[in-house]
Coordinates of C-alpha atoms in Angstrom, one line a residue:
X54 CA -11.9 -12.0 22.9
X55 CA -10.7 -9.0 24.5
X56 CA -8.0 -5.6 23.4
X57 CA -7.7 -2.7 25.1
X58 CA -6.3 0.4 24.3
X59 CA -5.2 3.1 26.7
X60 CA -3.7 6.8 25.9
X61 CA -2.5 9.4 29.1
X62 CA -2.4 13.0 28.7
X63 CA 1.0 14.8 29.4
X64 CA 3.3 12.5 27.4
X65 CA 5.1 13.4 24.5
X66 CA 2.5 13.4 21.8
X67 CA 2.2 15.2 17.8
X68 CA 4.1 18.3 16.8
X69 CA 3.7 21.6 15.4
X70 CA 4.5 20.0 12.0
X71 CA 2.8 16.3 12.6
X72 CA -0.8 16.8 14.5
X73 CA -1.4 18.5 18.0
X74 CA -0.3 17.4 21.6
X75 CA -2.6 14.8 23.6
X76 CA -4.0 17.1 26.8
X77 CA -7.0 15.7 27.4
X78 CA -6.9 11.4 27.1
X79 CA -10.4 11.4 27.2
X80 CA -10.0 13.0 23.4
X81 CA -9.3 9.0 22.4
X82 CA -13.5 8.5 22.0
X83 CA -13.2 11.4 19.4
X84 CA -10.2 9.8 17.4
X85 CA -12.4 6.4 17.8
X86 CA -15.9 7.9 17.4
X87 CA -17.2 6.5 20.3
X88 CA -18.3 8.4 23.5
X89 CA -16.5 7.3 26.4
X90 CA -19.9 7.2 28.3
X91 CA -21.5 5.1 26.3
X92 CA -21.7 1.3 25.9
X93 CA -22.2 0.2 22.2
X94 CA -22.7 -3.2 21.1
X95 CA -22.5 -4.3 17.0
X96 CA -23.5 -7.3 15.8
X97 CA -21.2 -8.8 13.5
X98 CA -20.8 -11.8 11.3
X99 CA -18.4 -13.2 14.2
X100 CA -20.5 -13.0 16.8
X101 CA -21.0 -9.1 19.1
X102 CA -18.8 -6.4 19.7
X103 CA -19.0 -4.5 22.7
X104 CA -17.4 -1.1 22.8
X105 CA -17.1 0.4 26.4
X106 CA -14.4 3.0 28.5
X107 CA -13.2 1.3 31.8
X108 CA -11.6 4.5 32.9
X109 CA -12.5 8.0 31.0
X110 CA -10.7 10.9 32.9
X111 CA -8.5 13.8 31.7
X112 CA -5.5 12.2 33.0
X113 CA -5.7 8.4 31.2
X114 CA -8.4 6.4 29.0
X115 CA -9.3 2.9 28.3
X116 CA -11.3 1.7 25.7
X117 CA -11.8 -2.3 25.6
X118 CA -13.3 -3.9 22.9
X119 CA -14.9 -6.9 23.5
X120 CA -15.7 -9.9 20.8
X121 CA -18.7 -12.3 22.3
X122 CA -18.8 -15.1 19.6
X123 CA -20.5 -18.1 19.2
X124 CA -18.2 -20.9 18.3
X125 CA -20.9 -23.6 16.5
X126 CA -23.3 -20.2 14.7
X127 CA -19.8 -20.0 13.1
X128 CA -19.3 -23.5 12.1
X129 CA -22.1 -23.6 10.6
X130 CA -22.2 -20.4 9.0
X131 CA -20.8 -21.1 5.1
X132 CA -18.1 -18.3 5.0
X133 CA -16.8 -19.8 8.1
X134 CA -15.5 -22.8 9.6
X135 CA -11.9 -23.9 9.3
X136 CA -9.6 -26.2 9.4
X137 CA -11.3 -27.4 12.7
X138 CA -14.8 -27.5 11.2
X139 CA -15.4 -30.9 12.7
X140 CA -17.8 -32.2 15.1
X141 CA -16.0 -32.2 18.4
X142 CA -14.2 -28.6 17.6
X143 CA -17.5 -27.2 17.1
X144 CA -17.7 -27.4 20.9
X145 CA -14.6 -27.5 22.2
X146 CA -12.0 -24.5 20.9
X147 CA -10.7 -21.5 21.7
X148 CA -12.4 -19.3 19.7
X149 CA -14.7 -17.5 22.3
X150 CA -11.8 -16.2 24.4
X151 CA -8.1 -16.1 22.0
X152 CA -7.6 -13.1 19.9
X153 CA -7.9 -14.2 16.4
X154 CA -8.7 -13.0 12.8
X155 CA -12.2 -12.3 13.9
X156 CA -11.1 -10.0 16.2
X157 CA -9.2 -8.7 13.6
X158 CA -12.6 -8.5 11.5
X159 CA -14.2 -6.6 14.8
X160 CA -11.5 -3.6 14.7
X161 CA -11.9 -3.2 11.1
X162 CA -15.9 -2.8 11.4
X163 CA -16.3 -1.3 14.7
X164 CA -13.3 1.2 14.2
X165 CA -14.0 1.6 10.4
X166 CA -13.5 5.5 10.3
X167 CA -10.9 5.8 12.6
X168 CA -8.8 3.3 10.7
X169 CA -9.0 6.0 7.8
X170 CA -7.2 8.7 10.1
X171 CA -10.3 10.9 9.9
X172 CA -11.8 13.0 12.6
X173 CA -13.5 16.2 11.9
X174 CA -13.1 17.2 15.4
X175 CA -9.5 16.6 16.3
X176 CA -8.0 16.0 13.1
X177 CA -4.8 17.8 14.2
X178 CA -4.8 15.0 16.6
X179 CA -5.7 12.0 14.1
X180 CA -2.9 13.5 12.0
X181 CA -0.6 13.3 15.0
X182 CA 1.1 10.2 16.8
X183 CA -0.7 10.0 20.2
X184 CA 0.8 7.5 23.7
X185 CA -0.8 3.9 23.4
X186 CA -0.1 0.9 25.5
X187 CA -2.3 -2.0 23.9
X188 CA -3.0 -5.3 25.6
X189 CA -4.7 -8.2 24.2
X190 CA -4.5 -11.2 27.3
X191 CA -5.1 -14.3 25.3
X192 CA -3.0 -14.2 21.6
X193 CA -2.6 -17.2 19.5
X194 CA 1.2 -16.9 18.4
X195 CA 2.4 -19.6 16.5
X196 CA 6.0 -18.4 16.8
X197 CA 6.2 -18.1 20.5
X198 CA 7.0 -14.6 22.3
X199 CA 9.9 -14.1 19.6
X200 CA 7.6 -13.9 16.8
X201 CA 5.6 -11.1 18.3
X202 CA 9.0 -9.3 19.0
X203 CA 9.9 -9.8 15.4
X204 CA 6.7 -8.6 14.3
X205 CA 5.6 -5.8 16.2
X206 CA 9.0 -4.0 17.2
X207 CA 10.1 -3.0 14.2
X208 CA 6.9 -1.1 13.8
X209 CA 7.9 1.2 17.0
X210 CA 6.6 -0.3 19.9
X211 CA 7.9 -1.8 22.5
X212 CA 6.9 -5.4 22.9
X213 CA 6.2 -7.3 26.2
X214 CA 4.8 -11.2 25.5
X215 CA 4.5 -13.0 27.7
X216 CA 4.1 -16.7 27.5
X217 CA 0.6 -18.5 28.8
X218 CA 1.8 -21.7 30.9
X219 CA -0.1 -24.8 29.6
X220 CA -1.3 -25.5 33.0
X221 CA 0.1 -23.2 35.7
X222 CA -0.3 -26.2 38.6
X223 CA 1.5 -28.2 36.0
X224 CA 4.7 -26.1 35.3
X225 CA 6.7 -29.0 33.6
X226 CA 3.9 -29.4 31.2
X227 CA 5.7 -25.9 29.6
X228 CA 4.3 -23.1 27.8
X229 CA 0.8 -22.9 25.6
X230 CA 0.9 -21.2 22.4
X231 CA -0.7 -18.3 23.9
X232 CA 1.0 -15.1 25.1
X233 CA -0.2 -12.1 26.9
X234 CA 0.9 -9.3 24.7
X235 CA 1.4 -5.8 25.5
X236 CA 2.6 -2.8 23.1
X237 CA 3.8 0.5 24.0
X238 CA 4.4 3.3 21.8
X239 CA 3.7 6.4 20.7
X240 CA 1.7 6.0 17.1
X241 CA -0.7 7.6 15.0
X242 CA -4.1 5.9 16.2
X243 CA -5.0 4.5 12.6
X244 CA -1.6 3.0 12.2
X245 CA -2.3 1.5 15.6
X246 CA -5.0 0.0 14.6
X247 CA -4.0 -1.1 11.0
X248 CA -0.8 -3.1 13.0
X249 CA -3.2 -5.1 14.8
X250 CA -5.4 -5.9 12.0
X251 CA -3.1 -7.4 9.6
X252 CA -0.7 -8.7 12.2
X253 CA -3.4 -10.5 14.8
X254 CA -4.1 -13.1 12.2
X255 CA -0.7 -13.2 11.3
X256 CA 0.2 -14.2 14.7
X257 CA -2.2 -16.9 15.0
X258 CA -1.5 -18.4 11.6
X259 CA -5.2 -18.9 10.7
X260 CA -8.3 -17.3 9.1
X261 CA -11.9 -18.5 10.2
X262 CA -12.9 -17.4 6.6
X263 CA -12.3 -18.1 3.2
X264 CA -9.7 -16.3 1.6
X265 CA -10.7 -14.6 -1.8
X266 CA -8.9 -12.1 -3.8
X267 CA -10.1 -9.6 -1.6
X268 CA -7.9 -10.1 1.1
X269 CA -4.6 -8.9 -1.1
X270 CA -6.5 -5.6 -1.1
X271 CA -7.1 -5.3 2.5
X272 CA -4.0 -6.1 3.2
X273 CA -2.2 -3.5 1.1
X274 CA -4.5 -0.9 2.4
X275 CA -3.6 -1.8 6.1
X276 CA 0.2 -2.2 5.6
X277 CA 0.5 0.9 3.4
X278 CA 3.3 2.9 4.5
X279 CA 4.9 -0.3 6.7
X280 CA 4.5 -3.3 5.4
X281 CA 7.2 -3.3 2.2
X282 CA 9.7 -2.5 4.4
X283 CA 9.0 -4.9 7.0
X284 CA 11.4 -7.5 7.6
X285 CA 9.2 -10.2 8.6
X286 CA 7.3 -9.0 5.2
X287 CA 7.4 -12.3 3.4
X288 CA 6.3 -14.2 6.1
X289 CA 3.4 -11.2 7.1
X290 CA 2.1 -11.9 3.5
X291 CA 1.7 -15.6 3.5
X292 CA 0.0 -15.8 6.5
X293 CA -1.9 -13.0 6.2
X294 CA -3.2 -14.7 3.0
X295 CA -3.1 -18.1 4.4
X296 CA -0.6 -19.6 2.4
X297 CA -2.2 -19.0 -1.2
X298 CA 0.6 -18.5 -3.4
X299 CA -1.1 -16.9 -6.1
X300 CA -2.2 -14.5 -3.6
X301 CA 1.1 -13.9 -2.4
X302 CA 2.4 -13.5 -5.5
X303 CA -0.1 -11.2 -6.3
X304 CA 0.2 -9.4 -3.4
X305 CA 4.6 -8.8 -3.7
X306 CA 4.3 -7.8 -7.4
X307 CA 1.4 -5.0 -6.2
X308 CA 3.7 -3.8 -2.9
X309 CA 7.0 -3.7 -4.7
X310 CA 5.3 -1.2 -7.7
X311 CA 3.3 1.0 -5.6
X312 CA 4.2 0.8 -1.6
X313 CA 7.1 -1.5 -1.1
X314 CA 10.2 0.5 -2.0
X315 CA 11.8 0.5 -6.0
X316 CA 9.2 0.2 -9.1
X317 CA 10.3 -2.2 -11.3
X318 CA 12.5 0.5 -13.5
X319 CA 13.6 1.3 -10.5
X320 CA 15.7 -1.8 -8.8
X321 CA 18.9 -1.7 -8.2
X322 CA 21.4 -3.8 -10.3
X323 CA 22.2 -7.1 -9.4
X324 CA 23.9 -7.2 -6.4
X325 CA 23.2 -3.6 -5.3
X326 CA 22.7 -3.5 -1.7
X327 CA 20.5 -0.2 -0.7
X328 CA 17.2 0.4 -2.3
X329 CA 17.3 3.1 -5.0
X330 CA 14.2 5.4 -3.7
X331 CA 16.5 6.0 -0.7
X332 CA 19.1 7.6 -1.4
X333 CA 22.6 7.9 0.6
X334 CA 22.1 9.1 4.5
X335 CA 18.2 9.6 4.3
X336 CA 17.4 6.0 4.8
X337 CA 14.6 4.0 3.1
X338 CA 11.6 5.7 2.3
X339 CA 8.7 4.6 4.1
X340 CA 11.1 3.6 7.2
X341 CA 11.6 5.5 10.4
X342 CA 10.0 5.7 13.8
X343 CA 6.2 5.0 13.9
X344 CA 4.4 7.9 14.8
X345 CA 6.7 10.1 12.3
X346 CA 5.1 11.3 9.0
X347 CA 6.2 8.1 6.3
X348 CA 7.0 9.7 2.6
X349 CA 5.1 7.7 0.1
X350 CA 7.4 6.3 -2.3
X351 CA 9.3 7.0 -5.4
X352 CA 7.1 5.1 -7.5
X353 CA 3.8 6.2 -6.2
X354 CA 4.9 9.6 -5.4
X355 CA 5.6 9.9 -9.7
X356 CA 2.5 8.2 -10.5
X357 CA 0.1 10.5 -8.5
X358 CA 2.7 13.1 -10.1
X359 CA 1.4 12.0 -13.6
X360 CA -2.0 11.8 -12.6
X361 CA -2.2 15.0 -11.4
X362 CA -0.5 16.8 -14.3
X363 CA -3.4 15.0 -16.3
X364 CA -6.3 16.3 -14.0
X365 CA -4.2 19.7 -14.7
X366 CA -5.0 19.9 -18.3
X367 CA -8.1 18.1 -18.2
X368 CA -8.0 15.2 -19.8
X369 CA -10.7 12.5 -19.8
X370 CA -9.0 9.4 -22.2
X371 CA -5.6 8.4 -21.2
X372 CA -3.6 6.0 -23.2
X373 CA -0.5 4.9 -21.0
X374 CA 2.1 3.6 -23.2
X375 CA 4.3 1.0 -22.0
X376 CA 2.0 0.2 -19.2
X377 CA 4.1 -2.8 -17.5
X378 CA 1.9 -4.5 -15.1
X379 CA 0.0 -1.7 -14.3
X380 CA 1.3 0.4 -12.0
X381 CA -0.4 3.5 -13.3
X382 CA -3.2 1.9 -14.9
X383 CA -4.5 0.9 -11.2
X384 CA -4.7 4.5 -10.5
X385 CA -6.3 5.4 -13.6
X386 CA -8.8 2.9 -13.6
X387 CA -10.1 3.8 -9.7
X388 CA -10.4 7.7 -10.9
X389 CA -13.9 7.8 -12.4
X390 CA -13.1 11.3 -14.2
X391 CA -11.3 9.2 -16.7
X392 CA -14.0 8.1 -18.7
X393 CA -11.5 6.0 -21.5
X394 CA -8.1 4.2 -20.3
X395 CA -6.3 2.1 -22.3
X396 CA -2.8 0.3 -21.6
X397 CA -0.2 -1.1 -23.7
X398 CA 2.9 -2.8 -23.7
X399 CA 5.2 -4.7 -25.8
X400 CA 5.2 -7.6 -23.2
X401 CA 2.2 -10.1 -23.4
X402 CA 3.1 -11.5 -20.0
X403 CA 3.2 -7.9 -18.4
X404 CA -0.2 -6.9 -20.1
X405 CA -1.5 -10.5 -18.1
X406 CA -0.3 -9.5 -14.8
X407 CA -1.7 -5.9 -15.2
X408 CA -5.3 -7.3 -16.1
X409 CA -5.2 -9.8 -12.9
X410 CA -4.0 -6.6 -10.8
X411 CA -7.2 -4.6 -12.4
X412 CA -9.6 -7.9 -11.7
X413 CA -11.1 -7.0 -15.6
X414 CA -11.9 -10.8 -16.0
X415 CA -14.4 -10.1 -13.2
X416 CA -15.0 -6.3 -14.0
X417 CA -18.3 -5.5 -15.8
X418 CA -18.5 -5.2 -19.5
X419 CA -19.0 -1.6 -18.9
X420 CA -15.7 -1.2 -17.3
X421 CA -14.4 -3.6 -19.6
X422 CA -15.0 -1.5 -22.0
X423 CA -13.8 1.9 -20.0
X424 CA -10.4 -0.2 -19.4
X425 CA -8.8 -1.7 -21.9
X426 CA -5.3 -3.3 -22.8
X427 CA -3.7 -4.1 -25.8
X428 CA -0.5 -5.7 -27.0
X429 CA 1.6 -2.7 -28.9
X430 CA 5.3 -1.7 -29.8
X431 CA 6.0 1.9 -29.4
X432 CA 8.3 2.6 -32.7
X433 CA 5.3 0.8 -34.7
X434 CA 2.1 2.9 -36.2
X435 CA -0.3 2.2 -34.0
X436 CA -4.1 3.6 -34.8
X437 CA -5.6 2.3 -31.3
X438 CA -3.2 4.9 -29.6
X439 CA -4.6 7.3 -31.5
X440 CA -7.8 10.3 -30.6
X441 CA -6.4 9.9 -26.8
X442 CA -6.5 13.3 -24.7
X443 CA -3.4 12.2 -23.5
X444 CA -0.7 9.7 -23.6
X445 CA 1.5 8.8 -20.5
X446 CA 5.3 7.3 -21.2
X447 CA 6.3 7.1 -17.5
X448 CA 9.8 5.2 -17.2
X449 CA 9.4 4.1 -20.7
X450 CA 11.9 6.1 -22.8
X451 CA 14.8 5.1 -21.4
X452 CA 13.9 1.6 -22.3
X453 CA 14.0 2.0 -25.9
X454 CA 17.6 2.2 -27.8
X455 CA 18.7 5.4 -29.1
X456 CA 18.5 4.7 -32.3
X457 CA 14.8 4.2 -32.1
X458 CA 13.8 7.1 -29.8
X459 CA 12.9 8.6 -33.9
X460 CA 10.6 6.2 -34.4
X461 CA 9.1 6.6 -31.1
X462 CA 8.9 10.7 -31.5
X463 CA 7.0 9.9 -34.6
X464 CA 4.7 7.2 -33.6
X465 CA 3.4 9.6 -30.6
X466 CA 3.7 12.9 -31.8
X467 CA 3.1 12.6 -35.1
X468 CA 0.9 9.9 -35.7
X469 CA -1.4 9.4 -32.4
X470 CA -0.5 13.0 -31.8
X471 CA -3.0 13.5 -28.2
X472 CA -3.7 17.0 -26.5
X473 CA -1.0 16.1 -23.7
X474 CA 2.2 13.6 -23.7
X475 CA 3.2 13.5 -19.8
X476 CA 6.6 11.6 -20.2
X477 CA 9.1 10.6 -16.8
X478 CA 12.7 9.1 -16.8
X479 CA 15.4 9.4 -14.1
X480 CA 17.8 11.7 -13.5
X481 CA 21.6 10.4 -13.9
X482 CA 23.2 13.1 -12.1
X483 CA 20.8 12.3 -8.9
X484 CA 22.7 8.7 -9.5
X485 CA 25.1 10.1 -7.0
X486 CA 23.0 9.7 -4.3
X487 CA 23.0 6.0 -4.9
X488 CA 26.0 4.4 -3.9
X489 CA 25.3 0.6 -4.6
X490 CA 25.2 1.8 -8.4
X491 CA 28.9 3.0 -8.6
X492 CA 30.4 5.2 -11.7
X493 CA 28.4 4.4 -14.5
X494 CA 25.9 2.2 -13.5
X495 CA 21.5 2.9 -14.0
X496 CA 18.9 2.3 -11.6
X497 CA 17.8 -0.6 -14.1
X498 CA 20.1 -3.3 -15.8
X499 CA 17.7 -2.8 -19.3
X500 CA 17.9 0.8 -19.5
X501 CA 19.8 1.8 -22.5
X502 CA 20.6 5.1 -21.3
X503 CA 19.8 7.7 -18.3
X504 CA 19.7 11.4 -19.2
X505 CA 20.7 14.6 -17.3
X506 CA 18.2 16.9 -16.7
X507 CA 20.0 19.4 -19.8
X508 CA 20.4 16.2 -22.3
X509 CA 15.7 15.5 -21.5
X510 CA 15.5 19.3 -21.9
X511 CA 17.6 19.2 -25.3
X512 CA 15.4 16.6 -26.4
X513 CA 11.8 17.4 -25.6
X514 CA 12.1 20.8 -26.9
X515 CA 13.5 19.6 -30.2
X516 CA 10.5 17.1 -30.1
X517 CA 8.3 20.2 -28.9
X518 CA 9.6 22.2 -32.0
X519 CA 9.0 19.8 -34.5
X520 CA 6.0 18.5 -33.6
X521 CA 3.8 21.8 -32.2
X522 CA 3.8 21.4 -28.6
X523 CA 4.8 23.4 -25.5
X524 CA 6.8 21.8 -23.3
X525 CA 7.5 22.4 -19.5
X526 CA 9.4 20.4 -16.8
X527 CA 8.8 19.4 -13.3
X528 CA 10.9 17.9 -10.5
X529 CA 9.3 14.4 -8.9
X530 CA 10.5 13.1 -5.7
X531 CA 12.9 14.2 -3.0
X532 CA 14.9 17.6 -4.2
X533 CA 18.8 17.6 -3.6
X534 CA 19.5 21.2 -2.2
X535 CA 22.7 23.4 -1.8
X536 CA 26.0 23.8 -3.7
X537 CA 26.2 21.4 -6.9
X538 CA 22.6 20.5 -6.5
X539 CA 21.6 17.4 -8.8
X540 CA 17.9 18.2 -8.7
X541 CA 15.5 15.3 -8.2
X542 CA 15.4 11.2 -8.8
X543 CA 12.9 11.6 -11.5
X544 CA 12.1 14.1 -14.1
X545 CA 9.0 15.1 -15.7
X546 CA 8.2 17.0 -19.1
X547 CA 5.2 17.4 -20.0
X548 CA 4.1 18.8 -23.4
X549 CA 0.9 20.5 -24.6
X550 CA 0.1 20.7 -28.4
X551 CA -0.5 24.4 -29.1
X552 CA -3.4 25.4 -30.5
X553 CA -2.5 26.8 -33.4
X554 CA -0.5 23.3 -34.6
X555 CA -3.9 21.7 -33.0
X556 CA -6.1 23.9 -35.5

């Protein structure tokens, strides 16, 4: 098995704003962490890598990659063997020469570090997109050339595949299911590299492994920033995770909360057609050219905006209230300064889906113990909510009828009463910047009601008075500018209880 990947100096390359212009092409064995004059070879599970440069000069650079495998050590090894995993196919497949998932496996472990986007030495240049033209010769593409168009162009490059005859003396015999593939673009190395690693398998429709739970977290770390707003996304996702439907169910609920576009408090009414974390005339988030800087979106960029307000006043136990399926939580439970997390939620089947996304039932019973979930209404006394440094409501409040936003004030701020109440909700007038949602209508069909920024500010300092807190706000997400400014899609206040009400 065999990819190259070449880079030239002088192109277009970076900017003063997104990483540093490519001068030197020999500068690719720094972004890969491997000298261009030196062979390497790795063994691997899958047989050898060999890493080598077959041109290194100022001007233009090469690196090939080269997968040596041994098609019956993999049969027989336990983790592998497929579908093929009989007698005969243990001597007779393509495995030794087709790009495949094991090639896939070779990237990720031979260019571990460079797939992180790290490189002390030219991390201007890691930061930066950078001209690549990758070629893999032999690609299994179940799908034909069209597929790999479909797959790989909406990513930024341009695509050349070109279809493998089944026997070239033989031209009436047709096409193979192999194509030569070539990609040209001008990409950030690591998303490069990412692109090939989910979408190689993809292509051939096969994995020479089992396929655990694991793989829905490799593949979310690969397609972070691309994949939710992929159109071939669906179809990305069930190959990727070789037709597993509860991985793929798994893996849609996970994208659609953190990387693939609206939260669930955030989708659009029935029938809206533009997704509400991109507003009117800025596009989608997460969308635009490869090689331009991707904002995170709405929903992640508010949760890391809530876990940073808590690492701002120092708290170590965080209750989140109304956790859902654990958007949040997920976050929380991977930041070790956090010693106690506990979620709740009204919703039995929400608190299910956020314990499969958290993997407790195969956690340790010391984790189990540091991450917890319980069933819980919010307007109900509640003393396991209670001797929290914090509590979290984020894109709760607005859930809850009016009438019953009393019985909430009391149940937090008077009865479970933490250090810190970090508490998020849209912003109506920002509304405007969503077309789909006409006049009057919220970003969610069950919110009861969406405040302007002056009717949150009216009530979390009536809240703050009664209660003994300070309260301050903060803008999360994109900021509308200019003349009538509406401010941002999501509003935080955050209250502190003073010290004196704390004493």
């Amino acid at each position: 098995m065999l990819v190259t990947l070449t880079t030239t100096a002088g192109a277009p390359a970076g900017s003063v704003e997104h990483g540093a212009p490519l001068t030197d092409a020999t500068d690719l064995g720094y972004l890969l962490h491997k000298h261009p004059a030196r062979a390497q070879s790795f063994d691997l599970p899958v047989g050898t890598a060999h890493v080598f440069y077959p041109e290194a000069d100022a001007a233009r650079c090469t690196v090939a990659l080269l997968l040596e495998v041994d098609p019956v050590g993999i049969v027989r090894n336990k983790r592998f063997g497929g579908r093929d995993a009989f007698s005969l196919a243990q001597y007779v497949n393509d495995r030794p020469y087709a790009a495949s998932s094991m090639l896939a496996v070779a990237l990720g472990a031979v260019f571990r570090t460079a797939m992180t986007g790290r490189c002390d030495s030219r991390q201007a240049l890691a930061d930066g997109p950078v001209p690549l033209e990758i070629h893999v010769p032999a690609l299994p593409c179940r799908g034909g050339a069209a597929l790999a168009e479909r797959l790989f162009e909406p990513l930024g490059w341009t695509v050349e595949a070109a279809p493998e005859p089944l026997d070239p003396t033989v031209p009436e015999w047709g096409d193979s299911r192999y194509v030569d593939l070539r990609l040209r673009g001008t990409v950030r190395l690591a998303d490069a590299l990412h692109h090939l690693y989910v979408l190689l398998p993809v292509l051939d429709d096969a994995k020479h492994y089992w396929v655990t739970g694991d793989e829905v977290d490799k593949l979310l770390r690969a397609g972070e920033g691309w994949l939710a707003d992929h159109p071939e996304r669906d179809q990305i996702m069930r190959r990727y995770l070789a037709h597993q439907r509860r991985y793929v169910e798994d893996a849609t609920d996970r994208l659609v909360t953190l990387d693939g576009g609206a939260a669930p408090e955030d989708a659009p009414v029935e029938g809206a057609a533009q997704a509400l974390d991109a507003p009117a005339g800025q596009g989608a988030e997460g969308s635009g050219a490869v090689g331009q800087e991707k904002a995170p979106t709405l929903a992640r960029q508010r949760a890391e905006a809530v876990v940073a307000a808590l690492h701002e006043v120092g708290a170590r136990s965080v209750v989140d209230l109304g956790c859902g399926e654990g958007a949040l939580l997920r976050l929380l439970a991977a930041d070790r300064r956090f010693v106690r997390v506990l979620g709740t939620d009204v919703a039995a089947r929400e608190l299910e889906k956020a314990a499969s996304r958290l993997r407790l039932e195969d956690a340790s019973d010391t984790e189990r113990e540091r991450v917890r979930l319980v069933q819980s209404s919010l307007t109900y006394r509640d003393e396991r909510i209670a001797g929290f440094d914090a509590a979290v409501l984020m894109e709760v409040i607005e859930h809850v009828d009016p009438p019953r936003l009393g019985a909430l004030e009391r149940v937090v701020f008077a009865e479970a009463r933490p250090g810190t109440v970090v508490v998020t909700t849209p912003n109506v007038e920002y509304n405007a910047l969503y077309p789909s949602l006409g006049e009057h209508g919220h970003r969610h069909t069950d919110h009861r009601f969406e405040w302007t920024r002056a009717e949150l500010q009216a009530w979390a300092d009536g809240v703050a008075h009664r209660h003994g807190y300070a309260v301050t706000f903060r803008d999360v997400g994109p900021q509308d500018v200019g003349p009538g400014a509406l401010g941002s899609p999501t509003q935080m206040a955050l209250f502190v209880r003073s010290t004196e009400a704390g004493a």
